[in-house]
Amino acid sequence: MCGRYSLSRDPEDLAREFEVTQVDVREKLADYNVAPTKQVAVVVDRPPGKGGEDDKSAAKGAKGGKSADATLERHLRTVRWGLIPFWAKDPKIGNRLINARMETAAEKPAFRKAFASRRCLVPADGYYEWYGEKKGHKQPFFIHRSDGGVLAMAGLYEIWRDPGKAEDDPDRFVWTCTVLTTTAEDELGRIHDRMPLLVEPQEYSTWLDPRLDDADQLRSVLVPAAPGRLDAYPVSTEVNNVRNNGPQLLDPLPAEEAGDVADPR
């Protein structure tokens, strides 16, 4: 986890859900088979007027304490899934950095800077996970909030400066992200041993504030889903192919096809 997920909400719905003040998304977001390297929606808090430049000035503020929300703007924007560290020489490294383990993200060179000052929320309807022992014969499951609400997955983002582009090129800054994961517990651990970390609404401002860099405080706002908060059901193997898309990917597998896979215990 997490290698595929679904996001079908309109930007306007997400803006209301996350109290976004600026929507930087130029197109519809509906994608039922989000895969690495795709453009994905994230929620970020930025100082007023900040575009693609670094967050160094923001990170020098209130160390270890709560921020004044009025000094930040909340954006909904698109970034590429697969984090490219700011120091990377080859952007292909991002293809391997779609997830970051919570246990080590604050110390790993690839994620350390982003964990300190560039954190985001990655909205999702839910995510896919595969269960089974044999390669090519694994059953996909869709894991989602039992109440049908939006998942706010904890993420990190980076702004990579493309050395091959001119200073006045509007595309010289490449925004990318990764999803933080933790050990899966209870029933979900039977499907896969890792799962995304979630951020509850009351903790959005703390997690997103680029001026906070106290690792212990930041870890304290991240929680695995409480028992019973998430449901999982088997779906068609159509999701295995990234070219397939559409709401039918979220349909539960009919009982006559599901067989024993509906309960992977």
Short mmCIF file of C-alpha atoms in Angstrom, two decimals:
data_model
loop_
_atom_site.label_atom_id
_atom_site.label_comp_id
_atom_site.label_asym_id
_atom_site.label_seq_id
_atom_site.Cartn_x
_atom_site.Cartn_y
_atom_site.Cartn_z
CA MET A 1 0.00 0.00 0.00
CA CYS A 2 -0.71 2.36 -1.43
CA GLY A 3 -0.36 1.72 -5.16
CA ARG A 4 -3.81 2.49 -6.55
CA TYR A 5 -6.79 4.45 -5.38
CA SER A 6 -9.97 6.17 -6.53
CA LEU A 7 -11.05 9.81 -6.39
CA SER A 8 -14.36 10.71 -8.00
CA ARG A 9 -15.28 13.94 -6.18
CA ASP A 10 -15.55 17.25 -8.01
CA PRO A 11 -13.03 19.99 -7.08
CA GLU A 12 -15.88 22.07 -5.64
CA ASP A 13 -16.88 19.24 -3.30
CA LEU A 14 -13.30 18.79 -2.14
CA ALA A 15 -12.92 22.53 -1.62
CA ARG A 16 -15.89 22.47 0.77
CA GLU A 17 -14.76 19.27 2.47
CA PHE A 18 -11.27 20.62 3.24
CA GLU A 19 -12.15 24.33 3.60
CA VAL A 20 -9.93 25.26 0.67
CA THR A 21 -9.49 28.96 -0.07
CA GLN A 22 -7.93 28.60 -3.53
CA VAL A 23 -8.67 25.93 -6.14
CA ASP A 24 -5.76 25.58 -8.54
CA VAL A 25 -7.25 22.58 -10.39
CA ARG A 26 -8.11 23.29 -14.00
CA GLU A 27 -9.95 20.08 -14.88
CA LYS A 28 -12.25 17.44 -13.45
CA LEU A 29 -10.54 15.05 -11.07
CA ALA A 30 -12.66 11.90 -11.46
CA ASP A 31 -10.30 8.93 -11.74
CA TYR A 32 -11.29 5.49 -10.50
CA ASN A 33 -7.90 3.94 -11.13
CA VAL A 34 -5.29 6.43 -9.91
CA ALA A 35 -1.82 5.01 -10.50
CA PRO A 36 1.74 6.20 -9.81
CA THR A 37 3.05 9.03 -12.05
CA LYS A 38 -0.48 10.32 -12.65
CA GLN A 39 -1.51 13.84 -11.69
CA VAL A 40 -3.41 13.68 -8.40
CA ALA A 41 -5.24 16.17 -6.20
CA VAL A 42 -3.69 17.28 -2.90
CA VAL A 43 -4.53 19.84 -0.24
CA VAL A 44 -1.67 22.08 0.94
CA ASP A 45 -1.31 25.12 3.19
CA ARG A 46 0.95 27.81 1.74
CA PRO A 47 2.00 31.33 2.75
CA PRO A 48 0.09 34.02 0.83
CA GLY A 49 1.50 34.64 -2.63
CA LYS A 50 3.65 31.51 -2.71
CA GLY A 51 3.75 29.84 -6.10
CA GLY A 52 6.22 27.14 -7.05
CA GLU A 53 9.09 28.42 -4.96
CA ASP A 54 10.54 26.75 -1.87
CA ASP A 55 9.03 26.93 1.62
CA LYS A 56 12.21 27.98 3.43
CA SER A 57 10.78 31.23 4.72
CA ALA A 58 7.64 29.49 5.96
CA ALA A 59 9.60 26.84 7.80
CA LYS A 60 11.40 29.45 9.92
CA GLY A 61 8.25 30.43 11.83
CA ALA A 62 6.60 28.97 14.89
CA LYS A 63 8.69 25.90 15.67
CA GLY A 64 6.84 23.19 17.53
CA GLY A 65 3.69 25.22 18.21
CA LYS A 66 0.30 25.85 16.64
CA SER A 67 0.14 28.25 13.74
CA ALA A 68 -2.07 31.22 13.10
CA ASP A 69 -4.28 29.87 10.32
CA ALA A 70 -4.96 33.36 8.95
CA THR A 71 -1.37 33.62 7.72
CA LEU A 72 -1.73 30.62 5.42
CA GLU A 73 -3.80 29.88 2.34
CA ARG A 74 -5.25 26.43 1.74
CA HIS A 75 -4.92 25.23 -1.85
CA LEU A 76 -6.37 22.33 -3.79
CA ARG A 77 -3.92 21.59 -6.59
CA THR A 78 -2.62 18.74 -8.71
CA VAL A 79 0.80 17.15 -8.35
CA ARG A 80 2.45 14.05 -9.78
CA TRP A 81 2.26 10.94 -7.63
CA GLY A 82 5.80 9.75 -6.91
CA LEU A 83 7.96 12.12 -4.87
CA ILE A 84 11.07 13.60 -6.46
CA PRO A 85 13.43 14.83 -3.68
CA PHE A 86 14.56 18.42 -4.17
CA TRP A 87 18.17 17.21 -4.49
CA ALA A 88 17.46 14.57 -7.15
CA LYS A 89 19.37 14.72 -10.41
CA ASP A 90 17.14 12.20 -12.18
CA PRO A 91 13.35 12.67 -11.82
CA LYS A 92 12.81 8.95 -12.44
CA ILE A 93 13.57 8.36 -8.76
CA GLY A 94 10.00 9.51 -8.12
CA ASN A 95 8.63 6.37 -9.79
CA ARG A 96 9.83 4.39 -6.77
CA LEU A 97 8.81 6.86 -4.07
CA ILE A 98 5.01 6.63 -4.16
CA ASN A 99 4.87 5.63 -0.47
CA ALA A 100 6.86 6.65 2.60
CA ARG A 101 6.97 4.54 5.75
CA MET A 102 5.86 6.60 8.72
CA GLU A 103 8.38 4.83 10.91
CA THR A 104 11.32 6.32 9.00
CA ALA A 105 9.99 9.26 6.94
CA ALA A 106 11.29 11.95 9.31
CA GLU A 107 14.87 10.63 8.97
CA LYS A 108 15.14 9.26 5.42
CA PRO A 109 17.02 11.65 3.09
CA ALA A 110 14.35 11.33 0.40
CA PHE A 111 11.55 12.45 2.75
CA ARG A 112 13.19 14.31 5.64
CA LYS A 113 12.84 17.82 4.22
CA ALA A 114 9.28 17.26 3.06
CA PHE A 115 8.28 15.81 6.43
CA ALA A 116 9.66 18.91 8.14
CA SER A 117 7.83 21.52 6.05
CA ARG A 118 5.92 20.15 3.04
CA ARG A 119 3.03 18.00 4.17
CA CYS A 120 -0.24 17.49 2.35
CA LEU A 121 -3.56 15.66 2.38
CA VAL A 122 -4.32 13.24 -0.44
CA PRO A 123 -8.11 12.89 -0.81
CA ALA A 124 -9.52 9.53 -1.92
CA ASP A 125 -12.81 7.64 -2.16
CA GLY A 126 -10.77 4.63 -1.06
CA TYR A 127 -7.82 2.56 -2.16
CA TYR A 128 -7.20 -0.83 -3.76
CA GLU A 129 -5.22 -3.65 -2.26
CA TRP A 130 -4.49 -7.15 -3.51
CA TYR A 131 -4.81 -10.36 -1.51
CA GLY A 132 -3.30 -13.73 -2.37
CA GLU A 133 -0.09 -15.69 -2.47
CA LYS A 134 0.41 -16.36 -6.17
CA LYS A 135 1.60 -13.70 -8.55
CA GLY A 136 -1.03 -13.11 -11.21
CA HIS A 137 -3.77 -14.67 -9.08
CA LYS A 138 -4.29 -12.01 -6.44
CA GLN A 139 -7.77 -10.71 -5.72
CA PRO A 140 -8.21 -6.90 -5.66
CA PHE A 141 -10.18 -5.35 -2.79
CA PHE A 142 -11.55 -1.83 -2.49
CA ILE A 143 -11.03 -0.34 0.98
CA HIS A 144 -13.13 2.69 1.87
CA ARG A 145 -14.75 4.55 4.74
CA SER A 146 -17.76 2.66 6.01
CA ASP A 147 -19.80 5.89 6.08
CA GLY A 148 -18.97 6.73 2.45
CA GLY A 149 -16.94 9.81 3.33
CA VAL A 150 -13.69 11.05 1.84
CA LEU A 151 -10.40 9.58 3.08
CA ALA A 152 -7.78 12.21 3.95
CA MET A 153 -4.56 10.27 3.46
CA ALA A 154 -1.45 11.81 4.99
CA GLY A 155 1.08 12.79 2.36
CA LEU A 156 4.30 14.69 1.72
CA TYR A 157 5.03 16.87 -1.28
CA GLU A 158 8.14 18.26 -2.89
CA ILE A 159 8.92 20.99 -5.41
CA TRP A 160 11.70 19.87 -7.73
CA ARG A 161 13.52 22.41 -9.86
CA ASP A 162 14.11 21.03 -13.36
CA PRO A 163 17.69 22.08 -14.23
CA GLY A 164 16.95 21.64 -17.90
CA LYS A 165 14.40 24.46 -18.00
CA ALA A 166 15.02 28.20 -18.11
CA GLU A 167 14.39 30.50 -15.15
CA ASP A 168 11.39 32.05 -16.89
CA ASP A 169 9.84 28.70 -17.86
CA PRO A 170 6.55 28.29 -15.95
CA ASP A 171 7.07 24.51 -15.93
CA ARG A 172 10.51 24.62 -14.27
CA PHE A 173 9.03 23.58 -10.90
CA VAL A 174 7.69 20.02 -10.72
CA TRP A 175 5.33 19.28 -7.83
CA THR A 176 5.21 15.66 -6.65
CA CYS A 177 3.88 13.73 -3.65
CA THR A 178 4.00 10.49 -1.69
CA VAL A 179 1.53 8.77 0.67
CA LEU A 180 2.54 7.89 4.23
CA THR A 181 1.84 4.33 5.34
CA THR A 182 1.80 2.36 8.58
CA THR A 183 1.22 -1.21 9.76
CA ALA A 184 -2.29 -2.39 8.96
CA GLU A 185 -4.28 -3.69 11.90
CA ASP A 186 -7.29 -5.90 12.49
CA GLU A 187 -9.20 -7.16 9.45
CA LEU A 188 -7.33 -5.00 6.95
CA GLY A 189 -4.04 -6.59 7.96
CA ARG A 190 -5.31 -9.86 6.53
CA ILE A 191 -5.46 -8.28 3.08
CA HIS A 192 -2.16 -6.38 3.21
CA ASP A 193 0.29 -5.59 6.00
CA ARG A 194 0.50 -1.85 5.21
CA MET A 195 -2.15 0.86 4.96
CA PRO A 196 -2.25 4.65 4.52
CA LEU A 197 -2.18 6.92 7.55
CA LEU A 198 -5.20 9.17 7.89
CA VAL A 199 -5.65 12.70 9.21
CA GLU A 200 -8.83 13.63 11.07
CA PRO A 201 -10.51 16.99 10.26
CA GLN A 202 -9.61 18.56 13.60
CA GLU A 203 -5.93 17.92 12.83
CA TYR A 204 -5.81 19.21 9.23
CA SER A 205 -4.36 22.60 10.19
CA THR A 206 -1.63 21.10 12.36
CA TRP A 207 -0.55 18.54 9.76
CA LEU A 208 -0.55 21.03 6.89
CA ASP A 209 1.20 23.93 8.61
CA PRO A 210 4.64 24.29 6.96
CA ARG A 211 5.98 26.21 9.97
CA LEU A 212 5.69 23.24 12.32
CA ASP A 213 8.59 20.80 12.34
CA ASP A 214 8.33 18.95 15.65
CA ALA A 215 8.37 15.30 14.53
CA ASP A 216 6.71 13.97 17.68
CA GLN A 217 3.87 16.48 17.47
CA LEU A 218 3.34 15.70 13.81
CA ARG A 219 3.32 11.95 14.37
CA SER A 220 0.73 12.40 17.11
CA VAL A 221 -1.89 13.68 14.66
CA LEU A 222 -1.57 10.68 12.36
CA VAL A 223 -3.70 7.67 13.15
CA PRO A 224 -4.52 4.36 11.51
CA ALA A 225 -8.23 3.98 10.92
CA ALA A 226 -10.13 2.94 14.03
CA PRO A 227 -11.61 -0.58 14.02
CA GLY A 228 -14.81 -0.59 11.99
CA ARG A 229 -14.04 2.76 10.33
CA LEU A 230 -13.06 1.14 7.04
CA ASP A 231 -14.78 -1.56 5.00
CA ALA A 232 -13.30 -3.78 2.29
CA TYR A 233 -14.90 -5.81 -0.45
CA PRO A 234 -13.60 -7.69 -3.52
CA VAL A 235 -13.81 -6.00 -6.93
CA SER A 236 -13.17 -7.05 -10.50
CA THR A 237 -9.62 -7.74 -11.68
CA GLU A 238 -10.36 -5.13 -14.34
CA VAL A 239 -8.67 -2.67 -11.98
CA ASN A 240 -5.37 -4.51 -12.53
CA ASN A 241 -4.96 -2.74 -15.87
CA VAL A 242 -4.25 1.00 -15.42
CA ARG A 243 -5.91 1.68 -18.78
CA ASN A 244 -9.27 0.62 -17.35
CA ASN A 245 -11.25 3.34 -15.64
CA GLY A 246 -14.78 4.25 -14.66
CA PRO A 247 -17.18 3.82 -11.72
CA GLN A 248 -17.69 0.14 -12.53
CA LEU A 249 -14.29 -0.54 -10.96
CA LEU A 250 -15.86 0.17 -7.56
CA ASP A 251 -18.68 -2.34 -8.00
CA PRO A 252 -18.56 -5.23 -5.50
CA LEU A 253 -17.75 -8.55 -7.10
CA PRO A 254 -20.96 -10.59 -7.43
CA ALA A 255 -21.29 -13.26 -4.75
CA GLU A 256 -21.15 -16.09 -7.27
CA GLU A 257 -17.78 -14.78 -8.50
CA ALA A 258 -16.34 -13.77 -5.13
CA GLY A 259 -16.40 -17.26 -3.64
CA ASP A 260 -14.06 -17.50 -0.66
CA VAL A 261 -12.18 -14.29 -1.39
CA ALA A 262 -14.83 -12.15 0.30
CA ASP A 263 -13.30 -13.17 3.65
CA PRO A 264 -9.51 -13.58 3.34
CA ARG A 265 -9.08 -15.08 6.81
#
